[in-house]
mmCIF file of C-alpha atoms in Angstrom:
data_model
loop_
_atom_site.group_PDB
_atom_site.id
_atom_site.type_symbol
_atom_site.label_atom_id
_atom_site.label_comp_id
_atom_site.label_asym_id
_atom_site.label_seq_id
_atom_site.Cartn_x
_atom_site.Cartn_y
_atom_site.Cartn_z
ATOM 1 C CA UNK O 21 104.577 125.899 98.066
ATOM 2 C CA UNK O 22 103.892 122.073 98.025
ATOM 3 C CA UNK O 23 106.724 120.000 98.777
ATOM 4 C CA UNK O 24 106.859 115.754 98.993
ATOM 5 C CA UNK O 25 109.223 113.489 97.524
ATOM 6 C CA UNK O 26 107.834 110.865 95.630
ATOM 7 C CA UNK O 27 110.578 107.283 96.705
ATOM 8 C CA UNK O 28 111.609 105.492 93.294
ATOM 9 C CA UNK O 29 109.160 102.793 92.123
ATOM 10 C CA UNK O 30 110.326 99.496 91.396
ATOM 11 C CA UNK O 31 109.742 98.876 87.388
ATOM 12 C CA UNK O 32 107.448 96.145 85.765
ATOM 13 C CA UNK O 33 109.103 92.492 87.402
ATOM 14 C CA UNK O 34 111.375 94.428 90.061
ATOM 15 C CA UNK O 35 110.986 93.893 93.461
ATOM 16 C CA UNK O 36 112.474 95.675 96.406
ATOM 17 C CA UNK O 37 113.894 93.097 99.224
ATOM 18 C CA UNK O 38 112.204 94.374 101.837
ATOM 19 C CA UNK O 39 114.500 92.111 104.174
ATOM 20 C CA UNK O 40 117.733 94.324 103.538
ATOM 21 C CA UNK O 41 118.399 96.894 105.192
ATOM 22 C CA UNK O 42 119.295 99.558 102.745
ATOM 23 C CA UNK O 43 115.348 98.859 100.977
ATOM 24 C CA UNK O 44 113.873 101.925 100.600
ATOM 25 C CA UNK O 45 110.465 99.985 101.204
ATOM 26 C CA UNK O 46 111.617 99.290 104.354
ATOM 27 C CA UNK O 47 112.351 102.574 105.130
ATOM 28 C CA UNK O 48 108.602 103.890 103.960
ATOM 29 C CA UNK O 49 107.207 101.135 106.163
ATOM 30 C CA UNK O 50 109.343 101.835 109.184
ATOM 31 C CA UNK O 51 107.943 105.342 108.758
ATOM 32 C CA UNK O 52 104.536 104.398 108.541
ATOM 33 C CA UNK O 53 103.734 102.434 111.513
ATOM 34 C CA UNK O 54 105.870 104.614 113.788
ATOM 35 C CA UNK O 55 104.709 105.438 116.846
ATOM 36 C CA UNK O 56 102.758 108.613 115.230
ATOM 37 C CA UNK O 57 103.448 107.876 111.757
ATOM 38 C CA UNK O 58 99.817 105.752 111.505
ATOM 39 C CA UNK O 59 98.197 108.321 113.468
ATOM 40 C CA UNK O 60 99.124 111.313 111.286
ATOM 41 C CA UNK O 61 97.737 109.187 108.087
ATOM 42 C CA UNK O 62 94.153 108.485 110.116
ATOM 43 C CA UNK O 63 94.255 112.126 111.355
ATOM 44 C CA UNK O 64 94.510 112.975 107.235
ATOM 45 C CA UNK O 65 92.353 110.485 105.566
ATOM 46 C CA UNK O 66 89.371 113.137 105.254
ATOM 47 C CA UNK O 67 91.118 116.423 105.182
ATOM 48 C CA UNK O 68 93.990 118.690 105.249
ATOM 49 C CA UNK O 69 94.911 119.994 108.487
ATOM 50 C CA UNK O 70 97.352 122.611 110.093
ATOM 51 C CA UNK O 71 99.980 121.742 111.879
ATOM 52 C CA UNK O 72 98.754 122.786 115.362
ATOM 53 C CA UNK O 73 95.183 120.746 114.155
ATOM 54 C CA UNK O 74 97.342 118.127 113.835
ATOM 55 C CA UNK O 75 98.626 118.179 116.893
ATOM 56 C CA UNK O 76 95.215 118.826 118.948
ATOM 57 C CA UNK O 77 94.073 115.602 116.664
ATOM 58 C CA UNK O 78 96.771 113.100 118.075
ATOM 59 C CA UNK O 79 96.455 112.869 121.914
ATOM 60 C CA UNK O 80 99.871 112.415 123.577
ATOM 61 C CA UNK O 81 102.376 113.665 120.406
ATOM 62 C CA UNK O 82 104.936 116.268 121.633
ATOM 63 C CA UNK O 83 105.814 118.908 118.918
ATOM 64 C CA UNK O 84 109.052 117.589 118.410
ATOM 65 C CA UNK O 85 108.099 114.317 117.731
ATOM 66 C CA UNK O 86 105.017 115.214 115.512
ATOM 67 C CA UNK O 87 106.999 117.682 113.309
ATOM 68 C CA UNK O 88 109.708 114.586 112.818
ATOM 69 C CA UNK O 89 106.986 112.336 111.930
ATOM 70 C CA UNK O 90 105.831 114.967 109.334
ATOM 71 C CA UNK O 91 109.057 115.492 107.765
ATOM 72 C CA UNK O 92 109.510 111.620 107.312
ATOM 73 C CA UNK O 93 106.399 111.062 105.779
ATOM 74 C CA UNK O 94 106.694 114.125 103.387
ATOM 75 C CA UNK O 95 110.045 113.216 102.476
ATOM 76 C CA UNK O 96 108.778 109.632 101.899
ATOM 77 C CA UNK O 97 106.068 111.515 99.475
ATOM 78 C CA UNK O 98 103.465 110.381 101.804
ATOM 79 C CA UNK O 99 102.436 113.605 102.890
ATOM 80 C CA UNK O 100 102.639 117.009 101.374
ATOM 81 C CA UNK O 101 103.011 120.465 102.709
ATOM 82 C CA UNK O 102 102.283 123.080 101.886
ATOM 83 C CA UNK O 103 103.501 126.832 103.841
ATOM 84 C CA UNK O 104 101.779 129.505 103.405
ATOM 85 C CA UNK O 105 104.306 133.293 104.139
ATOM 86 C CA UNK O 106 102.199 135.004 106.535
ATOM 87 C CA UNK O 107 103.578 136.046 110.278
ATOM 88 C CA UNK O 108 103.872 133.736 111.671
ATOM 89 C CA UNK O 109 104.072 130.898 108.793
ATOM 90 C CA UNK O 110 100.773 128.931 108.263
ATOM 91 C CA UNK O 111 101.768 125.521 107.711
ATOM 92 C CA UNK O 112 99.196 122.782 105.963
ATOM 93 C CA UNK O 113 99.151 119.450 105.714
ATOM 94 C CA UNK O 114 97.566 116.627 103.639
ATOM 95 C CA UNK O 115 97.671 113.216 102.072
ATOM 96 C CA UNK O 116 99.274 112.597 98.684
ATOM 97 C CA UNK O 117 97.616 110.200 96.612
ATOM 98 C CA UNK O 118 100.576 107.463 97.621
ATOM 99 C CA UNK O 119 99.565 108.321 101.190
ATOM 100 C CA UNK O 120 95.839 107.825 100.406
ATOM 101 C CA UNK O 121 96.447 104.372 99.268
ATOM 102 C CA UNK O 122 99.231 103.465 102.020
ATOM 103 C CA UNK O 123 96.638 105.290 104.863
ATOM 104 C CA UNK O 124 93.503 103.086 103.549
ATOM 105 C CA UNK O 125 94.462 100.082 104.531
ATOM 106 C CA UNK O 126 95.202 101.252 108.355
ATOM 107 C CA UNK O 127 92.143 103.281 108.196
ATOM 108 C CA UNK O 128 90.031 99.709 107.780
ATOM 109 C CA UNK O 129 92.370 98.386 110.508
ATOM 110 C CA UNK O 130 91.465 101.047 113.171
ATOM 111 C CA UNK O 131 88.076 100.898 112.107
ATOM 112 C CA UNK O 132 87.822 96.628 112.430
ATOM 113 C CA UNK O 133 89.514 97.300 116.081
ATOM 114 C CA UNK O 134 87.078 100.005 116.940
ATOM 115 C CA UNK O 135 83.849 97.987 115.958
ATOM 116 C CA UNK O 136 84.820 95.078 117.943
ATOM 117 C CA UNK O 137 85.777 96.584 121.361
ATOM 118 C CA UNK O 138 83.036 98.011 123.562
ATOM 119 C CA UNK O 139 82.134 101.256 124.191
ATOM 120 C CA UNK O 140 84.494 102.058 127.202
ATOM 121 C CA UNK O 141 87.115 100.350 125.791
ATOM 122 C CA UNK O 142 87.155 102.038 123.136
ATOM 123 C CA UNK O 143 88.158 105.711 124.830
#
């Protein structure tokens, strides 16, 4: 079962203000640079991964907080998942093709950083 849902699109001339507070741009964006939000999308730009993957991916993310970040982004159709009914559940994880495109751009980002710091500073 594959579940995501996809945030309505503005139509051809409409724009979202992203300056209000009710914007459901804002909301996506707020979930995207969250504290783990832009690490799930890196952790996803080449594969799907499990949930406990996903957590031995991202250094320093409780469960809590990563399975909140998940249900964000899949809600904001980011992300989808997909549950597999075995004992106990096996639970996967992947980008949509929304989250592809959003992810990209922070993929070049962390990639830019990375190239320019040394090799110890970069961990």
């Amino acid at each position: 079962m594959v579940e995501g849902v996809q945030r309505r699109q503005a139509g051809t001339g409409e724009r979202y203000d992203v300056f209000h507070t009710d914007c459901a741009a804002r909301d996506v964006v707020d979930h995207v640079t969250s504290r783990w939000g832009v690490w799930v999308l890196i952790s996803l730009r080449s594969n799907s991964l499990r949930f406990y993957e996903l957590r031995e991916s991202i250094q320093g993310v409780s469960e809590k907080m990563l399975a909140q970040t998940l249900r964000a982004l899949v809600q904001d159709g980011l992300v989808w998942r997909e549950v597999e009914p075995t004992t106990p559940p096996q639970v996967t994880y992947g980008l949509t093709e929304f989250g592809r495109d959003v992810g990209e751009p922070l993929t070049e980002l962390f990639d830019r950083i990375t190239r320019r710091l040394s090799p110890r500073d970069a961990g």
